[in-house]
mmCIF file of C-alpha atoms in Angstrom:
data_model
loop_
_atom_site.group_PDB
_atom_site.id
_atom_site.type_symbol
_atom_site.label_atom_id
_atom_site.label_comp_id
_atom_site.label_asym_id
_atom_site.label_seq_id
_atom_site.Cartn_x
_atom_site.Cartn_y
_atom_site.Cartn_z
ATOM 1 C CA UNK A 81 -8.824 8.711 5.572
ATOM 2 C CA UNK A 82 -9.109 8.334 2.217
ATOM 3 C CA UNK A 83 -6.072 7.696 -0.016
ATOM 4 C CA UNK A 84 -5.363 10.508 -2.605
ATOM 5 C CA UNK A 85 -2.988 8.653 -5.313
ATOM 6 C CA UNK A 86 -3.368 11.722 -7.276
ATOM 7 C CA UNK A 87 -1.712 14.252 -4.570
ATOM 8 C CA UNK A 88 -0.017 11.311 -2.585
ATOM 9 C CA UNK A 89 -1.497 11.787 0.582
ATOM 10 C CA UNK A 90 -4.793 10.582 2.722
ATOM 11 C CA UNK A 91 -7.839 13.835 2.860
ATOM 12 C CA UNK A 92 -9.692 13.157 5.842
ATOM 13 C CA UNK A 93 -13.340 12.179 5.605
ATOM 14 C CA UNK A 94 -15.842 14.856 6.553
ATOM 15 C CA UNK A 95 -12.614 17.902 6.667
ATOM 16 C CA UNK A 96 -10.496 19.510 4.816
ATOM 17 C CA UNK A 97 -7.542 17.702 6.350
ATOM 18 C CA UNK A 98 -5.321 16.792 5.128
ATOM 19 C CA UNK A 99 -2.792 14.457 5.720
ATOM 20 C CA UNK A 100 1.118 14.239 3.548
ATOM 21 C CA UNK A 101 4.302 13.731 5.020
ATOM 22 C CA UNK A 102 3.602 12.656 7.820
ATOM 23 C CA UNK A 103 2.203 16.679 9.119
ATOM 24 C CA UNK A 104 -1.003 17.511 8.387
ATOM 25 C CA UNK A 105 -1.825 20.252 6.939
ATOM 26 C CA UNK A 106 -5.240 22.352 6.446
ATOM 27 C CA UNK A 107 -6.468 26.028 4.815
ATOM 28 C CA UNK A 108 -7.808 28.404 6.159
ATOM 29 C CA UNK A 109 -7.927 32.193 6.378
ATOM 30 C CA UNK A 110 -5.724 32.280 3.257
ATOM 31 C CA UNK A 111 -3.326 29.964 4.511
ATOM 32 C CA UNK A 112 -2.945 27.012 4.789
ATOM 33 C CA UNK A 113 -1.231 25.195 8.403
ATOM 34 C CA UNK A 114 0.292 22.328 8.900
ATOM 35 C CA UNK A 115 -0.169 20.164 12.594
ATOM 36 C CA UNK A 116 1.777 17.035 14.169
ATOM 37 C CA UNK A 117 -2.402 16.475 15.132
ATOM 38 C CA UNK A 118 -5.566 16.632 13.131
ATOM 39 C CA UNK A 119 -7.069 18.353 15.978
ATOM 40 C CA UNK A 120 -3.700 20.868 16.446
ATOM 41 C CA UNK A 121 -2.179 23.223 17.809
ATOM 42 C CA UNK A 122 -1.990 24.222 14.089
ATOM 43 C CA UNK A 123 0.960 26.629 12.854
ATOM 44 C CA UNK A 124 1.240 28.296 9.576
ATOM 45 C CA UNK A 125 3.656 27.974 6.834
ATOM 46 C CA UNK A 126 4.542 30.410 4.599
ATOM 47 C CA UNK A 127 5.128 28.087 2.053
ATOM 48 C CA UNK A 128 3.989 24.680 2.573
ATOM 49 C CA UNK A 129 4.816 21.699 0.289
ATOM 50 C CA UNK A 130 4.322 21.872 -3.704
ATOM 51 C CA UNK A 131 1.664 18.790 -3.446
ATOM 52 C CA UNK A 132 -0.205 21.229 -0.940
ATOM 53 C CA UNK A 133 -0.114 24.747 -2.442
ATOM 54 C CA UNK A 134 -1.333 23.340 -6.293
ATOM 55 C CA UNK A 135 -4.437 21.579 -3.603
ATOM 56 C CA UNK A 136 -6.977 23.571 -4.520
ATOM 57 C CA UNK A 137 -8.237 24.545 -1.012
ATOM 58 C CA UNK A 138 -11.982 24.759 0.662
ATOM 59 C CA UNK A 139 -14.435 21.796 0.028
ATOM 60 C CA UNK A 140 -11.710 19.256 -0.740
ATOM 61 C CA UNK A 141 -13.614 16.212 -0.313
ATOM 62 C CA UNK A 142 -16.272 17.965 -2.993
ATOM 63 C CA UNK A 143 -12.540 17.605 -6.538
ATOM 64 C CA UNK A 144 -11.548 15.010 -5.360
ATOM 65 C CA UNK A 145 -10.993 13.103 -8.591
ATOM 66 C CA UNK A 146 -12.566 10.927 -10.246
ATOM 67 C CA UNK A 147 -12.151 7.427 -9.834
ATOM 68 C CA UNK A 148 -11.910 8.132 -5.316
ATOM 69 C CA UNK A 149 -12.272 5.681 -2.913
ATOM 70 C CA UNK A 150 -16.151 6.509 -1.388
ATOM 71 C CA UNK A 151 -16.497 5.748 2.449
ATOM 72 C CA UNK A 152 -19.230 3.672 3.428
ATOM 73 C CA UNK A 153 -19.706 6.608 6.302
ATOM 74 C CA UNK A 154 -19.673 9.445 3.528
ATOM 75 C CA UNK A 155 -21.627 7.112 0.650
ATOM 76 C CA UNK A 156 -24.475 7.459 3.498
ATOM 77 C CA UNK A 157 -24.583 10.434 3.609
ATOM 78 C CA UNK A 158 -24.383 11.666 -0.127
ATOM 79 C CA UNK A 159 -20.744 12.931 0.683
ATOM 80 C CA UNK A 160 -19.120 11.013 -2.375
#
């Protein structure tokens, strides 16, 4: 997981899944979903927490703030 201080949560490596406030959030089909596990099951969140709602949905890795920590695995793959 990558800690993103500006978001107040973690981004899972290689996935558009954010871990925030002891829950996982994913954006798909125009809606945010929540789960207690990164693998699901997922439930639609009509009103996600404000921190999650303001995130740019889709391709979250490309929207990481400058100066974020890039894990070695992603750096080797050229993904940060």
